[in-house]
Coordinates of C-alpha atoms and ligand atoms in Angstrom, one line a residue:
M1053 CA -1.1 -22.7 3.3
L1054 CA 1.5 -22.5 5.6
S1055 CA 2.0 -25.0 8.4
S1056 CA 3.6 -25.0 11.4
Q1057 CA 7.3 -25.1 10.6
D1058 CA 6.9 -22.7 7.8
I1059 CA 5.6 -19.8 10.8
E1060 CA 8.6 -20.8 13.2
K1061 CA 11.2 -20.6 10.0
I1062 CA 9.5 -17.4 9.3
R1063 CA 10.1 -15.8 13.0
Q1064 CA 13.4 -17.3 13.6
D1065 CA 13.8 -14.6 10.3
T1066 CA 12.2 -12.0 11.9
P1067 CA 14.0 -11.1 14.9
G1068 CA 12.3 -8.6 15.4
C1069 CA 8.8 -10.4 16.5
I1070 CA 9.5 -12.8 19.3
D1071 CA 9.8 -10.4 21.8
K1072 CA 6.7 -8.5 21.3
L1073 CA 3.4 -8.4 20.0
F1074 CA 3.6 -6.5 17.4
F1075 CA 0.9 -5.8 15.3
N1076 CA 1.8 -2.5 13.6
S1077 CA 2.8 -4.6 9.6
A1078 CA 0.2 -1.5 8.2
G1079 CA 2.3 1.0 9.5
S1080 CA 5.7 0.0 8.9
S1081 CA 6.7 -3.9 9.4
L1082 CA 9.3 -6.1 10.2
P1083 CA 11.8 -7.2 8.2
V1084 CA 13.6 -10.2 7.8
T1085 CA 17.6 -10.9 9.2
Q1086 CA 18.6 -10.8 5.3
V1087 CA 17.2 -7.8 3.7
V1088 CA 18.9 -5.5 6.8
D1089 CA 22.2 -7.8 6.6
R1090 CA 22.1 -6.9 3.1
Q1091 CA 21.6 -3.3 2.5
I1092 CA 24.5 -3.5 5.6
D1093 CA 26.5 -5.4 3.5
Y1094 CA 25.4 -2.7 0.2
L1095 CA 26.9 -0.1 1.8
R1096 CA 30.2 -1.1 4.0
E1097 CA 31.1 -2.1 0.2
E1098 CA 29.8 1.6 -1.0
A1099 CA 32.0 3.0 1.1
I1100 CA 34.7 1.1 -0.1
Y1101 CA 34.9 1.2 -3.4
G1102 CA 32.7 4.8 -4.5
G1103 CA 28.0 4.5 -5.5
Y1104 CA 28.2 4.3 -8.6
K1105 CA 31.9 1.0 -9.3
T1106 CA 29.6 -0.7 -6.6
M1107 CA 25.6 0.2 -8.1
A1108 CA 27.2 -1.5 -11.8
K1109 CA 28.8 -4.5 -10.0
Y1110 CA 25.5 -5.9 -8.7
A1111 CA 22.8 -4.5 -11.3
S1112 CA 22.5 -8.1 -12.0
E1113 CA 20.8 -8.2 -9.1
A1114 CA 19.3 -5.2 -9.0
S1115 CA 17.3 -5.4 -12.1
E1116 CA 16.0 -8.5 -10.0
A1117 CA 13.8 -7.1 -8.4
Y1118 CA 11.4 -5.3 -10.6
V1119 CA 11.1 -9.5 -12.2
E1120 CA 9.9 -10.3 -8.4
A1121 CA 8.2 -7.1 -8.1
A1122 CA 6.5 -8.0 -11.3
N1123 CA 5.9 -11.8 -10.5
L1124 CA 4.6 -10.9 -7.5
L1125 CA 1.8 -8.4 -9.2
G1126 CA 1.1 -9.8 -12.2
C1127 CA 3.0 -8.1 -14.6
E1128 CA 6.2 -7.2 -16.7
S1129 CA 9.0 -6.4 -15.2
H1130 CA 8.9 -3.2 -17.5
Q1131 CA 5.7 -1.9 -16.1
I1132 CA 7.7 -1.7 -12.7
A1133 CA 9.4 1.2 -11.7
F1134 CA 10.7 2.4 -8.2
C1135 CA 10.5 5.1 -5.7
E1136 CA 11.2 6.4 -2.6
S1137 CA 7.7 5.7 -1.1
A1138 CA 3.8 5.6 -2.3
T1139 CA 3.6 9.5 -2.5
V1140 CA 6.0 10.0 -4.6
A1141 CA 4.8 7.0 -6.4
Y1142 CA 1.5 8.8 -6.2
Y1143 CA 2.1 11.8 -7.5
R1144 CA 5.2 11.3 -10.1
V1145 CA 1.5 9.3 -11.7
I1146 CA -0.7 12.9 -11.3
S1147 CA 2.8 14.9 -12.4
S1148 CA 2.3 12.8 -15.9
L1149 CA -2.1 13.3 -16.3
R1150 CA -3.2 16.0 -19.1
F1151 CA -6.0 17.8 -16.8
E1152 CA -8.1 20.1 -18.2
M1153 CA -10.5 23.4 -16.5
G1154 CA -13.0 21.5 -15.0
D1155 CA -12.0 17.9 -15.7
V1156 CA -13.7 15.2 -13.2
I1157 CA -12.2 12.5 -10.9
L1158 CA -13.8 9.7 -10.0
T1159 CA -13.0 8.4 -6.0
S1160 CA -14.2 6.5 -2.7
E1161 CA -14.8 8.6 0.7
L1162 CA -11.9 6.2 1.5
D1163 CA -8.9 7.4 -0.3
Y1164 CA -5.3 8.3 1.3
I1165 CA -5.3 11.9 2.6
S1166 CA -1.7 12.1 -0.2
N1167 CA -4.0 11.8 -2.7
F1168 CA -6.7 13.9 -1.5
I1169 CA -3.9 16.6 -1.3
V1170 CA -3.0 15.4 -4.6
F1171 CA -6.3 15.8 -5.4
D1172 CA -7.0 19.7 -4.0
Q1173 CA -3.6 20.7 -5.4
L1174 CA -5.7 20.5 -9.4
R1175 CA -8.3 21.7 -7.7
R1176 CA -6.5 24.4 -6.6
K1177 CA -4.4 24.5 -10.6
H1178 CA -6.8 23.3 -12.1
N1179 CA -10.6 22.9 -10.8
I1180 CA -11.1 20.1 -12.1
S1181 CA -14.3 18.6 -9.2
L1182 CA -13.9 15.3 -6.6
A1183 CA -17.2 12.9 -7.2
F1184 CA -17.3 10.1 -4.9
L1185 CA -18.2 6.4 -6.7
K1186 CA -22.2 5.3 -6.1
K1187 CA -22.5 2.7 -2.4
D1188 CA -25.3 -0.1 -1.8
V1189 CA -26.3 0.5 1.1
D1190 CA -23.7 -2.6 2.8
G1191 CA -20.6 -0.7 2.0
S1192 CA -19.9 -1.7 -1.5
F1193 CA -19.7 -0.7 -4.9
D1194 CA -23.3 0.9 -6.9
L1195 CA -21.8 -1.2 -10.1
E1196 CA -25.1 0.7 -11.8
A1197 CA -25.3 3.4 -10.3
V1198 CA -21.4 4.2 -10.6
R1199 CA -21.8 3.4 -14.9
K1200 CA -24.5 5.9 -14.8
Q1201 CA -21.8 8.5 -12.9
F1202 CA -19.8 7.5 -15.8
T1203 CA -21.7 8.4 -17.8
E1204 CA -23.3 11.7 -16.4
L1205 CA -19.7 12.9 -15.1
H1206 CA -17.4 11.7 -17.7
P1207 CA -14.9 11.7 -15.6
R1208 CA -10.9 12.5 -16.2
M1209 CA -9.9 9.2 -14.2
V1210 CA -10.7 7.2 -11.6
A1211 CA -8.8 6.5 -8.2
V1212 CA -9.6 4.4 -5.5
T1213 CA -7.5 3.3 -2.2
H1214 CA -8.4 -0.8 -2.5
V1215 CA -7.1 -0.9 1.7
P1216 CA -8.1 2.1 2.3
T1217 CA -5.3 2.8 5.9
S1218 CA -8.5 3.3 8.1
S1219 CA -10.1 -0.1 7.9
G1220 CA -10.4 -3.4 6.9
V1221 CA -12.5 -3.5 4.1
V1222 CA -11.1 -4.6 1.1
Q1223 CA -12.6 -2.3 -2.6
D1224 CA -13.8 -4.4 -5.7
V1225 CA -11.5 -2.6 -7.7
A1226 CA -11.6 -5.1 -9.8
A1227 CA -15.3 -4.5 -10.6
I1228 CA -14.8 -0.5 -11.3
G1229 CA -11.8 -1.1 -13.5
E1230 CA -14.8 -3.6 -16.2
I1231 CA -16.3 0.2 -15.6
C1232 CA -12.5 2.6 -16.5
K1233 CA -12.4 -0.8 -19.5
E1234 CA -15.8 0.3 -21.0
F1235 CA -15.8 3.4 -21.0
E1236 CA -11.6 3.9 -21.3
V1237 CA -10.9 6.0 -18.6
L1238 CA -7.6 6.4 -16.5
Y1239 CA -7.6 3.7 -13.8
V1240 CA -5.1 4.8 -11.0
I1241 CA -5.5 1.9 -7.7
D1242 CA -3.7 2.7 -4.4
G1243 CA -2.6 -0.5 -2.9
C1244 CA 0.3 0.5 -0.4
Q1245 CA -2.2 -1.5 2.6
S1246 CA -3.2 -4.7 0.3
V1247 CA 0.1 -5.7 -1.8
G1248 CA 2.3 -8.2 0.4
Q1249 CA -1.0 -9.4 2.7
L1250 CA -3.3 -10.0 -0.3
E1251 CA -3.2 -12.1 -3.9
V1252 CA -3.5 -8.7 -5.9
N1253 CA -3.2 -8.7 -10.4
V1254 CA -2.9 -5.4 -11.7
K1255 CA -3.8 -7.1 -15.4
E1256 CA -7.7 -8.4 -13.2
I1257 CA -8.6 -5.2 -11.9
G1258 CA -7.8 -3.8 -14.8
C1259 CA -6.0 -0.2 -13.2
D1260 CA -3.5 2.0 -15.2
F1261 CA -1.2 2.7 -12.3
L1262 CA -0.5 0.7 -8.5
S1263 CA 1.4 2.5 -6.4
C1264 CA 2.5 0.8 -3.5
T1265 CA 5.0 1.0 -0.7
G1266 CA 7.6 -0.9 0.8
R1267 CA 6.8 -0.7 4.4
K1268 CA 3.9 -2.1 5.3
F1269 CA 2.9 -5.7 4.3
L1270 CA 5.8 -6.1 2.4
R1271 CA 8.3 -5.9 4.9
G1272 CA 10.7 -3.8 2.7
P1273 CA 12.8 -1.7 4.0
R1274 CA 11.9 2.1 4.8
G1275 CA 11.5 4.6 2.7
T1276 CA 11.0 2.3 -0.7
G1277 CA 7.8 2.2 -2.4
L1278 CA 7.0 1.1 -6.5
L1279 CA 4.6 1.9 -8.6
Y1280 CA 2.8 -0.2 -11.7
V1281 CA 1.9 1.0 -15.4
S1282 CA -0.1 -0.1 -17.4
D1283 CA 1.6 -1.0 -21.7
R1284 CA -1.6 1.7 -21.9
A1285 CA -0.5 4.0 -20.2
L1286 CA 2.9 3.3 -21.6
T1287 CA 1.4 3.7 -24.9
M1288 CA 0.2 6.7 -24.3
N1289 CA 3.9 9.0 -23.9
L1290 CA 2.3 10.1 -20.4
V1291 CA 6.0 11.6 -18.6
P1292 CA 5.5 12.2 -15.0
I1293 CA 7.8 15.4 -13.6
S1294 CA 10.4 14.2 -12.6
A1295 CA 11.5 11.9 -15.5
D1296 CA 15.2 12.5 -15.5
G1297 CA 18.4 12.1 -17.6
D1298 CA 18.5 8.4 -16.7
T1299 CA 15.7 7.4 -19.2
T1300 CA 15.3 10.6 -21.5
I1301 CA 17.4 10.6 -23.6
W1302 CA 18.5 15.0 -25.7
Q1303 CA 18.0 15.4 -29.3
S1304 CA 18.4 18.8 -30.2
A1305 CA 17.9 22.4 -28.4
D1306 CA 13.8 21.4 -27.2
E1307 CA 13.5 17.7 -28.0
F1308 CA 13.7 14.6 -25.5
E1309 CA 13.2 11.8 -26.5
Y1310 CA 11.0 10.0 -23.3
G1311 CA 11.9 6.0 -22.1
N1312 CA 9.1 4.1 -22.5
T1313 CA 9.0 1.8 -19.7
A1314 CA 8.0 2.5 -16.3
K1315 CA 11.7 3.5 -15.6
K1316 CA 10.7 6.8 -16.7
F1317 CA 9.1 7.4 -13.5
E1318 CA 12.1 6.7 -10.8
T1319 CA 15.0 8.7 -10.5
F1320 CA 18.7 7.8 -10.9
E1321 CA 19.7 9.2 -7.4
R1322 CA 18.3 6.4 -5.1
S1323 CA 19.2 4.2 -2.4
Y1324 CA 21.0 1.0 -4.1
S1325 CA 20.9 -0.6 -0.8
N1326 CA 17.1 0.3 0.0
L1327 CA 16.6 -1.0 -4.0
L1328 CA 18.8 -4.1 -3.7
G1329 CA 17.1 -4.4 0.7
F1330 CA 14.2 -4.2 -1.3
G1331 CA 14.6 -6.6 -3.9
L1332 CA 15.3 -9.6 -1.6
S1333 CA 12.3 -8.7 1.1
L1334 CA 9.9 -9.5 -2.5
K1335 CA 12.1 -12.2 -2.9
Y1336 CA 10.5 -13.1 0.3
L1337 CA 7.5 -13.0 0.3
N1338 CA 7.3 -14.4 -3.5
S1339 CA 9.0 -18.3 -1.8
V1340 CA 6.5 -18.0 0.9
G1341 CA 3.7 -17.2 -1.8
I1342 CA 1.3 -14.6 -1.6
Q1343 CA -1.7 -17.3 -2.0
N1344 CA -0.2 -18.8 1.2
I1345 CA 0.4 -15.4 2.9
E1346 CA -3.6 -14.3 1.9
A1347 CA -5.5 -17.3 2.7
Y1348 CA -2.9 -17.7 7.1
N1349 CA -4.4 -14.1 7.2
T1350 CA -7.1 -14.8 6.9
V1351 CA -6.8 -17.4 9.0
L1352 CA -5.1 -14.2 11.9
G1353 CA -8.3 -11.7 10.6
N1354 CA -11.5 -13.9 11.9
H1355 CA -9.5 -15.4 15.2
L1356 CA -9.1 -12.1 16.0
R1357 CA -11.9 -10.4 15.0
S1358 CA -14.2 -13.3 16.3
G1359 CA -12.4 -13.3 19.7
I1360 CA -12.6 -9.6 20.4
K1361 CA -16.5 -9.9 19.6
Q1362 CA -16.8 -12.9 21.7
K1363 CA -14.8 -12.1 24.4
T1364 CA -14.8 -8.0 25.2
D1365 CA -17.3 -5.7 24.5
I1366 CA -14.9 -3.4 22.3
L1367 CA -16.8 -2.2 18.8
L1368 CA -14.6 -3.5 15.8
M1369 CA -15.1 -0.9 13.6
D1370 CA -14.2 -1.9 9.5
Q1371 CA -17.6 -2.8 7.7
G1372 CA -17.9 -4.2 4.4
N1373 CA -18.6 -7.9 2.9
R1374 CA -14.4 -8.7 2.0
L1375 CA -12.4 -7.3 5.5
S1376 CA -8.4 -7.9 5.3
N1377 CA -5.7 -7.3 8.4
I1378 CA -6.5 -4.1 9.1
I1379 CA -8.7 -4.6 12.1
T1380 CA -9.7 -1.3 13.6
L1381 CA -11.3 -0.9 17.0
Y1382 CA -13.3 0.9 20.1
H1383 CA -15.3 2.0 23.0
P1384 CA -16.9 4.7 23.6
S1385 CA -15.8 4.2 27.1
F1386 CA -12.0 4.2 26.9
Q1387 CA -9.7 7.5 26.7
L1388 CA -6.6 7.8 24.5
E1389 CA -3.3 7.7 27.2
K1390 CA -5.0 5.2 28.5
V1391 CA -5.3 2.9 25.9
I1392 CA -1.4 4.1 24.5
S1393 CA -0.6 3.0 28.6
H1394 CA -1.7 0.4 28.2
L1395 CA -1.0 -1.6 24.3
D1396 CA 2.7 -0.3 25.5
Q1397 CA 3.2 -1.6 29.1
H1398 CA 1.9 -5.2 27.5
K1399 CA 4.5 -4.8 24.5
I1400 CA 1.4 -5.0 22.0
Y1401 CA 3.4 -2.4 18.5
Y1402 CA -0.4 -1.1 17.6
S1403 CA -1.1 2.4 15.8
I1404 CA -3.7 4.9 16.8
A1405 CA -6.3 5.3 13.3
R1406 CA -7.5 9.1 13.7
K1407 CA -9.2 11.2 12.1
S1408 CA -7.6 13.9 10.8
M1409 CA -5.9 10.9 8.5
A1410 CA -9.3 9.5 7.5
F1411 CA -11.9 11.9 7.9
L1412 CA -14.2 11.1 5.9
D1413 CA -14.5 7.4 7.2
F1414 CA -14.2 8.6 10.5
A1415 CA -16.9 11.2 10.5
Q1416 CA -19.2 8.9 9.3
K1417 CA -18.3 5.8 11.7
G1418 CA -18.9 9.1 14.4
V1419 CA -14.9 8.3 15.6
D1420 CA -12.2 11.0 16.5
W1421 CA -9.5 7.6 16.5
A1422 CA -9.2 4.4 16.3
I1423 CA -7.2 1.1 18.0
R1424 CA -5.7 -0.5 14.7
L1425 CA -3.9 -3.7 15.4
S1426 CA -2.7 -5.7 11.9
P1427 CA -1.2 -8.5 12.2
H1428 CA 1.1 -10.7 9.5
Y1429 CA 1.6 -13.7 9.1
F1430 CA 5.2 -14.2 10.3
N1431 CA 2.5 -14.5 13.8
T1432 CA 0.8 -16.6 15.3
I1433 CA -3.3 -17.3 17.2
E1434 CA -1.7 -18.0 20.0
E1435 CA -0.3 -14.3 19.9
L1436 CA -3.4 -12.8 19.1
D1437 CA -5.0 -14.4 22.3
E1438 CA -2.9 -13.1 24.7
A1439 CA -4.0 -9.7 23.0
I1440 CA -6.9 -10.5 22.5
D1441 CA -6.9 -10.5 26.8
I1442 CA -5.3 -8.1 26.7
L1443 CA -7.5 -5.6 25.5
G1444 CA -10.6 -7.4 27.9
S1445 CA -8.9 -6.5 30.4
M1446 CA -8.2 -2.6 29.8
R1447 CA -10.7 0.0 31.7
Ligands
LIG306 C1 -3.7 3.8 1.7 C2 -2.3 4.9 2.2 N1 -1.8 4.5 0.8 C3 -1.0 5.8 0.9 C4 0.1 5.4 1.6 C5 1.7 6.5 1.6 O1 2.6 4.8 2.1 P1 3.7 7.2 1.7 O2 4.4 6.7 3.5 O3 4.5 5.4 1.3 O4 4.0 7.6 0.9 C6 0.0 5.1 2.7 C7 0.6 5.0 4.5 O5 -0.2 4.7 5.4 C8 -1.5 4.5 3.7 O6 -1.9 3.7 4.1

């Protein structure tokens, strides 16, 4: 567990958290100073020596980023690819899969909008259809019913967002992973909102792919994302449409030898200052320890939820057995413009989650928007108490 001295040190490393109540790590979090300095130093050096010389000089530092990512996710570094965002990683995965007319994708109503957009494109091009993993009344997966769906629908792929953008619920991705393994179905996880705030182990989940972004709970630079690819998927010779000459050998006129590591999901051209900065963010997070982060985040999340419940009449919108640090709030009498100006005036940093980004979830909850707060391990209990009072005074 993090001590108060640990948290003080983390706050010192995070100058952005000092003069405000920053609860938007699910949007774009605050990086530590070391990461920003590394990026700027790299860019300065690149401007003097050129991109290629500088890249070669720091090749071994870049390779450490893969080791840090692999340590965090519980895999090997050859299974890691760095991309420009979670969405980029995700569509590269989808572009590598072979869909046929009439294929079924099993997913959840809580999946991210970009993933639904990719599925919509597949529907238009390959006439695939979507089915939703069956749930119990309490919102958790009904595993018996899900097993039946596998037998009846023979899905080509199962795709689940671990923690949705619009709700703090943690979906039981490991339980679905076991069924995917039993039926040998490809399993794709969107870990964008879980990696960095919770312990996420790809082997325990049993997924073939997991994508996530850098800027959220991992506190990395903007324009970064990462992808895990299982050895099973690597041996299936899946190649994304974006594969380039960096990882491919042109053997004869129409023969290409594609690499057999996750790097084929990367492209040669990218920001190396971002890569090194992201590597440092991962190193920082690993040095704090994801178990410590998750434990402290649980304390923060519980404190915020119970304070809202006890001291205000604001509704907590997140539903499920296991909740994380995406906390969505709503009150029927609140007007959005007033909420925004009240929170801005009190220097609360937050997001508004909107139905247009989470249509199925919010349609079911009967709301058009919700305030989204996402405290992370640089926040304190005192900051939460202040925020609860500010929220409670909103009319
Ligand atoms: C669950 C989830 N998946 C994917 C994404 C997309 O991430 P990116 O903007 O890095 O592509 C987001 C962004 O909010 C998200 O919340």
